[in-house]
Amino acid sequence: MSSEGTEPGPGSGPGPGPEPGPLCPDHGQALSWFCGSERRPVCAACTGLGGRCRGHRIRRAEERAEELRNKIVDQCERLQLQSAGISKYMADVLPGKNQRAVSMASAARELVIQRLSLVRSLCESEEQRLLEQVHGEEERAHQSILTQRVHWAEALQKLDTIRTSLVGMLTHLDDLQLIQKEQEIFERETGLESSTPF
C-alpha cells in the first residue's frame, strides 16, 4: 500500500482519546484516515487487508484537515489583500477619476455653451444684415416706384394737354388754318410718342 502518513493497521485508530464524530458505515469505526485516491474519510479497517482502500494513498484525517485549514487561511489572506486593494482603489483612485470626469464634463459643457453662443451671435448678425439688405432693397424699390409715379403723372398731364390742344384745333380751325398748323401738330405728335412708356 502507498501511503502519505503512518500506515494504519486493522483496528488501529488515530491515537489515544475519545473518537467523536460519524463512524464508518461498513466497519463502525471512527473515520480517522483520509483516502487520497477516493478523496473521502475512511476508517482503519478500510485501509487494511481486505479493505476497499487497501493500496490507496492514505494519510491521517487530522493531517488532511490541517492542510485544508492552511489552504483556507491562505485563501482568506488573499481575499483580505484583494479587499484591501479594492478599498484603497475606491478611496484613493475613484475620487480622482470622479473629479476628472466632473471637470471634463464641465469643460465640455462650457465649450458647447460657448459654441452655441457664437453660432447664435453669428446667426443674429447675419439675420440683421439680411434684414437690413431686404429693407434697403424695399426702400429703393419704393423710391423708384414713387419717382416713376411722378414722372408718369407729369407725362399724363402733358399728354392730356396735347390731346386737348389737338381737339381744339380740330374743332376751331378751318382747312387753311389746319394746314398752316401742320408743323405744330407734328411737333405735338412727336411729344406724344416720346411720353408713351411702351
GROMACS .gro file of N, CA and C in nm, residues 11-157:
model
  441
   11GLY      N    1  -0.793  -0.214   1.279
   11GLY     CA    2  -0.841  -0.184   1.413
   11GLY      C    3  -0.770  -0.071   1.479
   12SER      N    4  -0.666  -0.013   1.413
   12SER     CA    5  -0.594   0.097   1.478
   12SER      C    6  -0.671   0.226   1.461
   13GLY      N    7  -0.655   0.319   1.553
   13GLY     CA    8  -0.726   0.447   1.549
   13GLY      C    9  -0.628   0.559   1.536
   14PRO      N   10  -0.675   0.680   1.540
   14PRO     CA   11  -0.588   0.797   1.525
   14PRO      C   12  -0.501   0.822   1.645
   15GLY      N   13  -0.524   0.755   1.756
   15GLY     CA   14  -0.443   0.780   1.873
   15GLY      C   15  -0.529   0.770   1.997
   16PRO      N   16  -0.472   0.796   2.111
   16PRO     CA   17  -0.549   0.787   2.235
   16PRO      C   18  -0.652   0.897   2.243
   17GLY      N   19  -0.752   0.876   2.325
   17GLY     CA   20  -0.855   0.976   2.350
   17GLY      C   21  -0.985   0.935   2.285
   18PRO      N   22  -1.089   1.011   2.311
   18PRO     CA   23  -1.222   0.981   2.255
   18PRO      C   24  -1.222   0.999   2.105
   19GLU      N   25  -1.313   0.933   2.039
   19GLU     CA   26  -1.324   0.939   1.894
   19GLU      C   27  -1.466   0.985   1.857
   20PRO      N   28  -1.494   1.112   1.876
   20PRO     CA   29  -1.629   1.160   1.843
   20PRO      C   30  -1.647   1.170   1.693
   21GLY      N   31  -1.769   1.189   1.648
   21GLY     CA   32  -1.797   1.210   1.507
   21GLY      C   33  -1.858   1.087   1.443
   22PRO      N   34  -1.888   1.096   1.312
   22PRO     CA   35  -1.952   0.984   1.242
   22PRO      C   36  -1.858   0.863   1.233
   23LEU      N   37  -1.918   0.746   1.220
   23LEU     CA   38  -1.843   0.620   1.211
   23LEU      C   39  -1.852   0.565   1.069
   24CYS      N   40  -1.763   0.477   1.036
   24CYS     CA   41  -1.761   0.413   0.904
   24CYS      C   42  -1.886   0.326   0.890
   25PRO      N   43  -1.963   0.342   0.784
   25PRO     CA   44  -2.085   0.262   0.769
   25PRO      C   45  -2.056   0.113   0.747
   26ASP      N   46  -1.933   0.081   0.701
   26ASP     CA   47  -1.901  -0.058   0.674
   26ASP      C   48  -1.845  -0.131   0.797
   27HIS      N   49  -1.767  -0.056   0.879
   27HIS     CA   50  -1.697  -0.122   0.990
   27HIS      C   51  -1.734  -0.066   1.126
   28GLY      N   52  -1.807   0.044   1.131
   28GLY     CA   53  -1.847   0.100   1.259
   28GLY      C   54  -1.734   0.164   1.336
   29GLN      N   55  -1.620   0.191   1.272
   29GLN     CA   56  -1.506   0.252   1.338
   29GLN      C   57  -1.499   0.402   1.304
   30ALA      N   58  -1.421   0.473   1.382
   30ALA     CA   59  -1.406   0.617   1.360
   30ALA      C   60  -1.337   0.644   1.226
   31LEU      N   61  -1.381   0.752   1.157
   31LEU     CA   62  -1.321   0.791   1.029
   31LEU      C   63  -1.197   0.874   1.056
   32SER      N   64  -1.088   0.804   1.094
   32SER     CA   65  -0.966   0.871   1.137
   32SER      C   66  -0.864   0.887   1.026
   33TRP      N   67  -0.893   0.833   0.910
   33TRP     CA   68  -0.800   0.838   0.799
   33TRP      C   69  -0.865   0.903   0.675
   34PHE      N   70  -0.778   0.945   0.583
   34PHE     CA   71  -0.828   1.008   0.460
   34PHE      C   72  -0.770   0.936   0.341
   35CYS      N   73  -0.858   0.889   0.251
   35CYS     CA   74  -0.814   0.821   0.130
   35CYS      C   75  -0.798   0.925   0.021
   36GLY      N   76  -0.673   0.948  -0.025
   36GLY     CA   77  -0.647   1.047  -0.129
   36GLY      C   78  -0.694   1.002  -0.265
   37SER      N   79  -0.705   0.871  -0.284
   37SER     CA   80  -0.750   0.819  -0.414
   37SER      C   81  -0.900   0.843  -0.433
   38GLU      N   82  -0.977   0.814  -0.328
   38GLU     CA   83  -1.122   0.833  -0.336
   38GLU      C   84  -1.166   0.967  -0.277
   39ARG      N   85  -1.069   1.037  -0.215
   39ARG     CA   86  -1.093   1.169  -0.158
   39ARG      C   87  -1.212   1.167  -0.062
   40ARG      N   88  -1.199   1.078   0.039
   40ARG     CA   89  -1.304   1.069   0.142
   40ARG      C   90  -1.243   1.012   0.269
   41PRO      N   91  -1.304   1.048   0.382
   41PRO     CA   92  -1.254   0.991   0.508
   41PRO      C   93  -1.292   0.842   0.519
   42VAL      N   94  -1.199   0.766   0.576
   42VAL     CA   95  -1.223   0.621   0.592
   42VAL      C   96  -1.173   0.579   0.731
   43CYS      N   97  -1.207   0.456   0.768
   43CYS     CA   98  -1.159   0.405   0.897
   43CYS      C   99  -1.036   0.318   0.875
   44ALA      N  100  -0.976   0.273   0.985
   44ALA     CA  101  -0.854   0.193   0.974
   44ALA      C  102  -0.881   0.060   0.905
   45ALA      N  103  -1.000   0.004   0.924
   45ALA     CA  104  -1.033  -0.124   0.862
   45ALA      C  105  -1.041  -0.112   0.711
   46CYS      N  106  -1.085   0.006   0.662
   46CYS     CA  107  -1.096   0.027   0.516
   46CYS      C  108  -0.958   0.024   0.450
   47THR      N  109  -0.855   0.057   0.528
   47THR     CA  110  -0.721   0.064   0.470
   47THR      C  111  -0.642  -0.065   0.490
   48GLY      N  112  -0.694  -0.155   0.571
   48GLY     CA  113  -0.622  -0.278   0.600
   48GLY      C  114  -0.648  -0.386   0.497
   49LEU      N  115  -0.606  -0.508   0.531
   49LEU     CA  116  -0.625  -0.622   0.441
   49LEU      C  117  -0.774  -0.644   0.416
   50GLY      N  118  -0.809  -0.653   0.290
   50GLY     CA  119  -0.948  -0.675   0.256
   50GLY      C  120  -1.030  -0.547   0.251
   51GLY      N  121  -0.970  -0.436   0.292
   51GLY     CA  122  -1.043  -0.308   0.288
   51GLY      C  123  -1.049  -0.251   0.146
   52ARG      N  124  -1.151  -0.173   0.119
   52ARG     CA  125  -1.168  -0.119  -0.017
   52ARG      C  126  -1.062  -0.017  -0.054
   53CYS      N  127  -0.991   0.040   0.048
   53CYS     CA  128  -0.889   0.140   0.020
   53CYS      C  129  -0.748   0.085   0.035
   54ARG      N  130  -0.735  -0.046   0.041
   54ARG     CA  131  -0.604  -0.109   0.051
   54ARG      C  132  -0.520  -0.070  -0.070
   55GLY      N  133  -0.400  -0.019  -0.050
   55GLY     CA  134  -0.311   0.021  -0.159
   55GLY      C  135  -0.334   0.164  -0.207
   56HIS      N  136  -0.435   0.230  -0.152
   56HIS     CA  137  -0.459   0.371  -0.190
   56HIS      C  138  -0.365   0.464  -0.115
   57ARG      N  139  -0.364   0.592  -0.157
   57ARG     CA  140  -0.285   0.693  -0.086
   57ARG      C  141  -0.363   0.732   0.040
   58ILE      N  142  -0.308   0.693   0.156
   58ILE     CA  143  -0.376   0.713   0.284
   58ILE      C  144  -0.294   0.807   0.371
   59ARG      N  145  -0.363   0.894   0.444
   59ARG     CA  146  -0.299   0.980   0.545
   59ARG      C  147  -0.400   1.004   0.655
   60ARG      N  148  -0.349   1.050   0.767
   60ARG     CA  149  -0.438   1.075   0.881
   60ARG      C  150  -0.537   1.187   0.847
   61ALA      N  151  -0.658   1.171   0.894
   61ALA     CA  152  -0.763   1.270   0.867
   61ALA      C  153  -0.726   1.406   0.925
   62GLU      N  154  -0.661   1.404   1.043
   62GLU     CA  155  -0.626   1.531   1.105
   62GLU      C  156  -0.521   1.606   1.023
   63GLU      N  157  -0.431   1.531   0.954
   63GLU     CA  158  -0.332   1.595   0.867
   63GLU      C  159  -0.401   1.659   0.747
   64ARG      N  160  -0.496   1.584   0.687
   64ARG     CA  161  -0.572   1.640   0.574
   64ARG      C  162  -0.651   1.762   0.617
   65ALA      N  163  -0.711   1.755   0.735
   65ALA     CA  164  -0.788   1.870   0.786
   65ALA      C  165  -0.698   1.990   0.809
   66GLU      N  166  -0.577   1.965   0.862
   66GLU     CA  167  -0.483   2.074   0.886
   66GLU      C  168  -0.440   2.137   0.753
   67GLU      N  169  -0.418   2.051   0.652
   67GLU     CA  170  -0.383   2.102   0.520
   67GLU      C  171  -0.495   2.191   0.464
   68LEU      N  172  -0.619   2.145   0.479
   68LEU     CA  173  -0.732   2.225   0.432
   68LEU      C  174  -0.744   2.356   0.509
   69ARG      N  175  -0.720   2.349   0.640
   69ARG     CA  176  -0.725   2.472   0.720
   69ARG      C  177  -0.621   2.573   0.670
   70ASN      N  178  -0.500   2.524   0.641
   70ASN     CA  179  -0.394   2.612   0.590
   70ASN      C  180  -0.434   2.675   0.456
   71LYS      N  181  -0.495   2.591   0.370
   71LYS     CA  182  -0.539   2.644   0.240
   71LYS      C  183  -0.647   2.751   0.259
   72ILE      N  184  -0.738   2.725   0.352
   72ILE     CA  185  -0.845   2.823   0.379
   72ILE      C  186  -0.786   2.953   0.433
   73VAL      N  187  -0.686   2.939   0.524
   73VAL     CA  188  -0.621   3.058   0.577
   73VAL      C  189  -0.553   3.137   0.465
   74ASP      N  190  -0.483   3.065   0.375
   74ASP     CA  191  -0.418   3.132   0.262
   74ASP      C  192  -0.520   3.204   0.174
   75GLN      N  193  -0.632   3.133   0.149
   75GLN     CA  194  -0.736   3.195   0.068
   75GLN      C  195  -0.794   3.318   0.135
   76CYS      N  196  -0.815   3.309   0.265
   76CYS     CA  197  -0.867   3.424   0.340
   76CYS      C  198  -0.771   3.542   0.333
   77GLU      N  199  -0.640   3.512   0.343
   77GLU     CA  200  -0.541   3.619   0.335
   77GLU      C  201  -0.543   3.683   0.196
   78ARG      N  202  -0.554   3.600   0.091
   78ARG     CA  203  -0.561   3.657  -0.044
   78ARG      C  204  -0.686   3.743  -0.061
   79LEU      N  205  -0.797   3.693  -0.009
   79LEU     CA  206  -0.921   3.771  -0.017
   79LEU      C  207  -0.909   3.903   0.059
   80GLN      N  208  -0.841   3.896   0.176
   80GLN     CA  209  -0.823   4.018   0.255
   80GLN      C  210  -0.737   4.119   0.180
   81LEU      N  211  -0.630   4.068   0.113
   81LEU     CA  212  -0.545   4.157   0.034
   81LEU      C  213  -0.624   4.218  -0.082
   82GLN      N  214  -0.708   4.134  -0.148
   82GLN     CA  215  -0.790   4.187  -0.256
   82GLN      C  216  -0.887   4.292  -0.205
   83SER      N  217  -0.948   4.265  -0.090
   83SER     CA  218  -1.041   4.362  -0.032
   83SER      C  219  -0.970   4.492   0.002
   84ALA      N  220  -0.847   4.479   0.059
   84ALA     CA  221  -0.771   4.599   0.092
   84ALA      C  222  -0.737   4.679  -0.033
   85GLY      N  223  -0.699   4.605  -0.141
   85GLY     CA  224  -0.668   4.673  -0.267
   85GLY      C  225  -0.788   4.744  -0.324
   86ILE      N  226  -0.904   4.678  -0.318
   86ILE     CA  227  -1.026   4.741  -0.369
   86ILE      C  228  -1.063   4.863  -0.286
   87SER      N  229  -1.051   4.849  -0.153
   87SER     CA  230  -1.083   4.962  -0.066
   87SER      C  231  -0.991   5.080  -0.093
   88LYS      N  232  -0.861   5.050  -0.113
   88LYS     CA  233  -0.765   5.157  -0.142
   88LYS      C  234  -0.796   5.223  -0.275
   89TYR      N  235  -0.832   5.138  -0.374
   89TYR     CA  236  -0.867   5.193  -0.505
   89TYR      C  237  -0.988   5.285  -0.495
   90MET      N  238  -1.088   5.238  -0.419
   90MET     CA  239  -1.210   5.319  -0.404
   90MET      C  240  -1.183   5.449  -0.329
   91ALA      N  241  -1.089   5.442  -0.234
   91ALA     CA  242  -1.061   5.560  -0.152
   91ALA      C  243  -0.965   5.657  -0.221
   92ASP      N  244  -0.867   5.603  -0.295
   92ASP     CA  245  -0.761   5.689  -0.350
   92ASP      C  246  -0.778   5.721  -0.498
   93VAL      N  247  -0.828   5.625  -0.575
   93VAL     CA  248  -0.830   5.643  -0.721
   93VAL      C  249  -0.965   5.693  -0.771
   94LEU      N  250  -1.073   5.629  -0.724
   94LEU     CA  251  -1.205   5.665  -0.775
   94LEU      C  252  -1.241   5.812  -0.754
   95PRO      N  253  -1.212   5.870  -0.636
   95PRO     CA  254  -1.245   6.013  -0.620
   95PRO      C  255  -1.175   6.100  -0.723
   96GLY      N  256  -1.047   6.068  -0.752
   96GLY     CA  257  -0.975   6.146  -0.854
   96GLY      C  258  -1.037   6.128  -0.991
   97LYS      N  259  -1.074   6.004  -1.024
   97LYS     CA  260  -1.138   5.980  -1.152
   97LYS      C  261  -1.271   6.053  -1.161
   98ASN      N  262  -1.344   6.048  -1.050
   98ASN     CA  263  -1.472   6.117  -1.049
   98ASN      C  264  -1.453   6.267  -1.068
   99GLN      N  265  -1.352   6.322  -1.000
   99GLN     CA  266  -1.326   6.466  -1.014
   99GLN      C  267  -1.285   6.501  -1.156
  100ARG      N  268  -1.201   6.415  -1.216
  100ARG     CA  269  -1.161   6.440  -1.354
  100ARG      C  270  -1.281   6.432  -1.449
  101ALA      N  271  -1.369   6.333  -1.423
  101ALA     CA  272  -1.488   6.320  -1.507
  101ALA      C  273  -1.577   6.444  -1.495
  102VAL      N  274  -1.592   6.492  -1.370
  102VAL     CA  275  -1.673   6.612  -1.348
  102VAL      C  276  -1.610   6.732  -1.418
  103SER      N  277  -1.477   6.745  -1.406
  103SER     CA  278  -1.407   6.857  -1.470
  103SER      C  279  -1.419   6.850  -1.621
  104MET      N  280  -1.401   6.729  -1.678
  104MET     CA  281  -1.412   6.714  -1.823
  104MET      C  282  -1.553   6.745  -1.871
  105ALA      N  283  -1.652   6.698  -1.796
  105ALA     CA  284  -1.791   6.726  -1.833
  105ALA      C  285  -1.820   6.875  -1.825
  106SER      N  286  -1.767   6.940  -1.721
  106SER     CA  287  -1.788   7.084  -1.706
  106SER      C  288  -1.722   7.161  -1.820
  107ALA      N  289  -1.598   7.120  -1.857
  107ALA     CA  290  -1.529   7.186  -1.967
  107ALA      C  291  -1.603   7.165  -2.099
  108ALA      N  292  -1.651   7.041  -2.120
  108ALA     CA  293  -1.725   7.013  -2.243
  108ALA      C  294  -1.854   7.093  -2.248
  109ARG      N  295  -1.922   7.103  -2.133
  109ARG     CA  296  -2.045   7.181  -2.127
  109ARG      C  297  -2.019   7.328  -2.157
  110GLU      N  298  -1.910   7.382  -2.100
  110GLU     CA  299  -1.874   7.522  -2.124
  110GLU      C  300  -1.841   7.545  -2.271
  111LEU      N  301  -1.769   7.448  -2.331
  111LEU     CA  302  -1.734   7.460  -2.473
  111LEU      C  303  -1.860   7.460  -2.560
  112VAL      N  304  -1.954   7.371  -2.528
  112VAL     CA  305  -2.079   7.366  -2.603
  112VAL      C  306  -2.155   7.498  -2.590
  113ILE      N  307  -2.160   7.551  -2.468
  113ILE     CA  308  -2.230   7.678  -2.446
  113ILE      C  309  -2.163   7.790  -2.525
  114GLN      N  310  -2.029   7.793  -2.523
  114GLN     CA  311  -1.957   7.897  -2.598
  114GLN      C  312  -1.985   7.886  -2.748
  115ARG      N  313  -1.981   7.763  -2.799
  115ARG     CA  314  -2.004   7.745  -2.942
  115ARG      C  315  -2.147   7.781  -2.980
  116LEU      N  316  -2.242   7.743  -2.896
  116LEU     CA  317  -2.380   7.780  -2.922
  116LEU      C  318  -2.398   7.930  -2.919
  117SER      N  319  -2.332   7.995  -2.822
  117SER     CA  320  -2.341   8.141  -2.814
  117SER      C  321  -2.281   8.205  -2.939
  118LEU      N  322  -2.167   8.150  -2.985
  118LEU     CA  323  -2.105   8.203  -3.106
  118LEU      C  324  -2.196   8.185  -3.227
  119VAL      N  325  -2.252   8.064  -3.239
  119VAL     CA  326  -2.342   8.038  -3.352
  119VAL      C  327  -2.463   8.129  -3.345
  120ARG      N  328  -2.518   8.145  -3.222
  120ARG     CA  329  -2.634   8.233  -3.205
  120ARG      C  330  -2.599   8.376  -3.243
  121SER      N  331  -2.480   8.421  -3.200
  121SER     CA  332  -2.438   8.557  -3.232
  121SER      C  333  -2.421   8.576  -3.382
  122LEU      N  334  -2.357   8.475  -3.447
  122LEU     CA  335  -2.338   8.483  -3.592
  122LEU      C  336  -2.472   8.482  -3.666
  123CYS      N  337  -2.563   8.398  -3.617
  123CYS     CA  338  -2.695   8.393  -3.680
  123CYS      C  339  -2.770   8.524  -3.664
  124GLU      N  340  -2.762   8.581  -3.544
  124GLU     CA  341  -2.829   8.709  -3.522
  124GLU      C  342  -2.767   8.819  -3.607
  125SER      N  343  -2.633   8.818  -3.619
  125SER     CA  344  -2.565   8.918  -3.700
  125SER      C  345  -2.604   8.902  -3.847
  126GLU      N  346  -2.606   8.778  -3.894
  126GLU     CA  347  -2.643   8.753  -4.033
  126GLU      C  348  -2.789   8.788  -4.057
  127GLU      N  349  -2.872   8.757  -3.960
  127GLU     CA  350  -3.014   8.791  -3.972
  127GLU      C  351  -3.031   8.943  -3.984
  128GLN      N  352  -2.958   9.016  -3.898
  128GLN     CA  353  -2.968   9.162  -3.902
  128GLN      C  354  -2.920   9.217  -4.036
  129ARG      N  355  -2.810   9.159  -4.087
  129ARG     CA  356  -2.755   9.205  -4.215
  129ARG      C  357  -2.855   9.180  -4.329
  130LEU      N  358  -2.913   9.060  -4.328
  130LEU     CA  359  -3.009   9.027  -4.433
  130LEU      C  360  -3.135   9.113  -4.424
  131LEU      N  361  -3.180   9.137  -4.303
  131LEU     CA  362  -3.298   9.223  -4.285
  131LEU      C  363  -3.270   9.364  -4.334
  132GLU      N  364  -3.150   9.415  -4.301
  132GLU     CA  365  -3.113   9.548  -4.347
  132GLU      C  366  -3.104   9.552  -4.499
  133GLN      N  367  -3.050   9.445  -4.559
  133GLN     CA  368  -3.039   9.438  -4.704
  133GLN      C  369  -3.178   9.437  -4.768
  134VAL      N  370  -3.267   9.356  -4.713
  134VAL     CA  371  -3.404   9.350  -4.765
  134VAL      C  372  -3.473   9.484  -4.749
  135HIS      N  373  -3.453   9.545  -4.632
  135HIS     CA  374  -3.515   9.676  -4.609
  135HIS      C  375  -3.462   9.780  -4.708
  136GLY      N  376  -3.330   9.773  -4.735
  136GLY     CA  377  -3.271   9.867  -4.830
  136GLY      C  378  -3.328   9.847  -4.970
  137GLU      N  379  -3.341   9.719  -5.009
  137GLU     CA  380  -3.399   9.692  -5.141
  137GLU      C  381  -3.544   9.738  -5.147
  138GLU      N  382  -3.615   9.717  -5.038
  138GLU     CA  383  -3.754   9.762  -5.032
  138GLU      C  384  -3.763   9.914  -5.046
  139GLU      N  385  -3.674   9.984  -4.976
  139GLU     CA  386  -3.675  10.131  -4.983
  139GLU      C  387  -3.641  10.178  -5.124
  140ARG      N  388  -3.540  10.114  -5.186
  140ARG     CA  389  -3.503  10.154  -5.322
  140ARG      C  390  -3.618  10.128  -5.420
  141ALA      N  391  -3.681  10.012  -5.407
  141ALA     CA  392  -3.794   9.981  -5.495
  141ALA      C  393  -3.908  10.081  -5.475
  142HIS      N  394  -3.935  10.113  -5.349
  142HIS     CA  395  -4.042  10.208  -5.318
  142HIS      C  396  -4.011  10.346  -5.375
  143GLN      N  397  -3.885  10.388  -5.358
  143GLN     CA  398  -3.845  10.519  -5.409
  143GLN      C  399  -3.852  10.522  -5.562
  144SER      N  400  -3.811  10.409  -5.625
  144SER     CA  401  -3.818  10.402  -5.771
  144SER      C  402  -3.962  10.412  -5.819
  145ILE      N  403  -4.052  10.345  -5.748
  145ILE     CA  404  -4.194  10.349  -5.787
  145ILE      C  405  -4.250  10.491  -5.771
  146LEU      N  406  -4.210  10.558  -5.660
  146LEU     CA  407  -4.257  10.696  -5.640
  146LEU      C  408  -4.206  10.787  -5.751
  147THR      N  409  -4.079  10.771  -5.787
  147THR     CA  410  -4.021  10.853  -5.893
  147THR      C  411  -4.094  10.829  -6.026
  148GLN      N  412  -4.116  10.699  -6.054
  148GLN     CA  413  -4.188  10.668  -6.177
  148GLN      C  414  -4.331  10.721  -6.174
  149ARG      N  415  -4.393  10.715  -6.058
  149ARG     CA  416  -4.530  10.765  -6.047
  149ARG      C  417  -4.536  10.915  -6.080
  150VAL      N  418  -4.438  10.992  -6.023
  150VAL     CA  419  -4.434  11.136  -6.051
  150VAL      C  420  -4.407  11.162  -6.199
  151HIS      N  421  -4.310  11.083  -6.253
  151HIS     CA  422  -4.275  11.101  -6.394
  151HIS      C  423  -4.396  11.076  -6.484
  152TRP      N  424  -4.463  10.963  -6.460
  152TRP     CA  425  -4.575  10.930  -6.548
  152TRP      C  426  -4.697  11.016  -6.523
  153ALA      N  427  -4.709  11.068  -6.404
  153ALA     CA  428  -4.818  11.164  -6.378
  153ALA      C  429  -4.795  11.291  -6.459
  154GLU      N  430  -4.667  11.335  -6.463
  154GLU     CA  431  -4.635  11.452  -6.544
  154GLU      C  432  -4.656  11.423  -6.693
  155ALA      N  433  -4.614  11.301  -6.735
  155ALA     CA  434  -4.633  11.265  -6.875
  155ALA      C  435  -4.780  11.260  -6.909
  156LEU      N  436  -4.862  11.207  -6.818
  156LEU     CA  437  -5.006  11.200  -6.841
  156LEU      C  438  -5.066  11.339  -6.853
  157GLN      N  439  -5.020  11.427  -6.766
  157GLN     CA  440  -5.068  11.565  -6.771
  157GLN      C  441  -5.029  11.630  -6.904
   0.00000   0.00000   0.00000
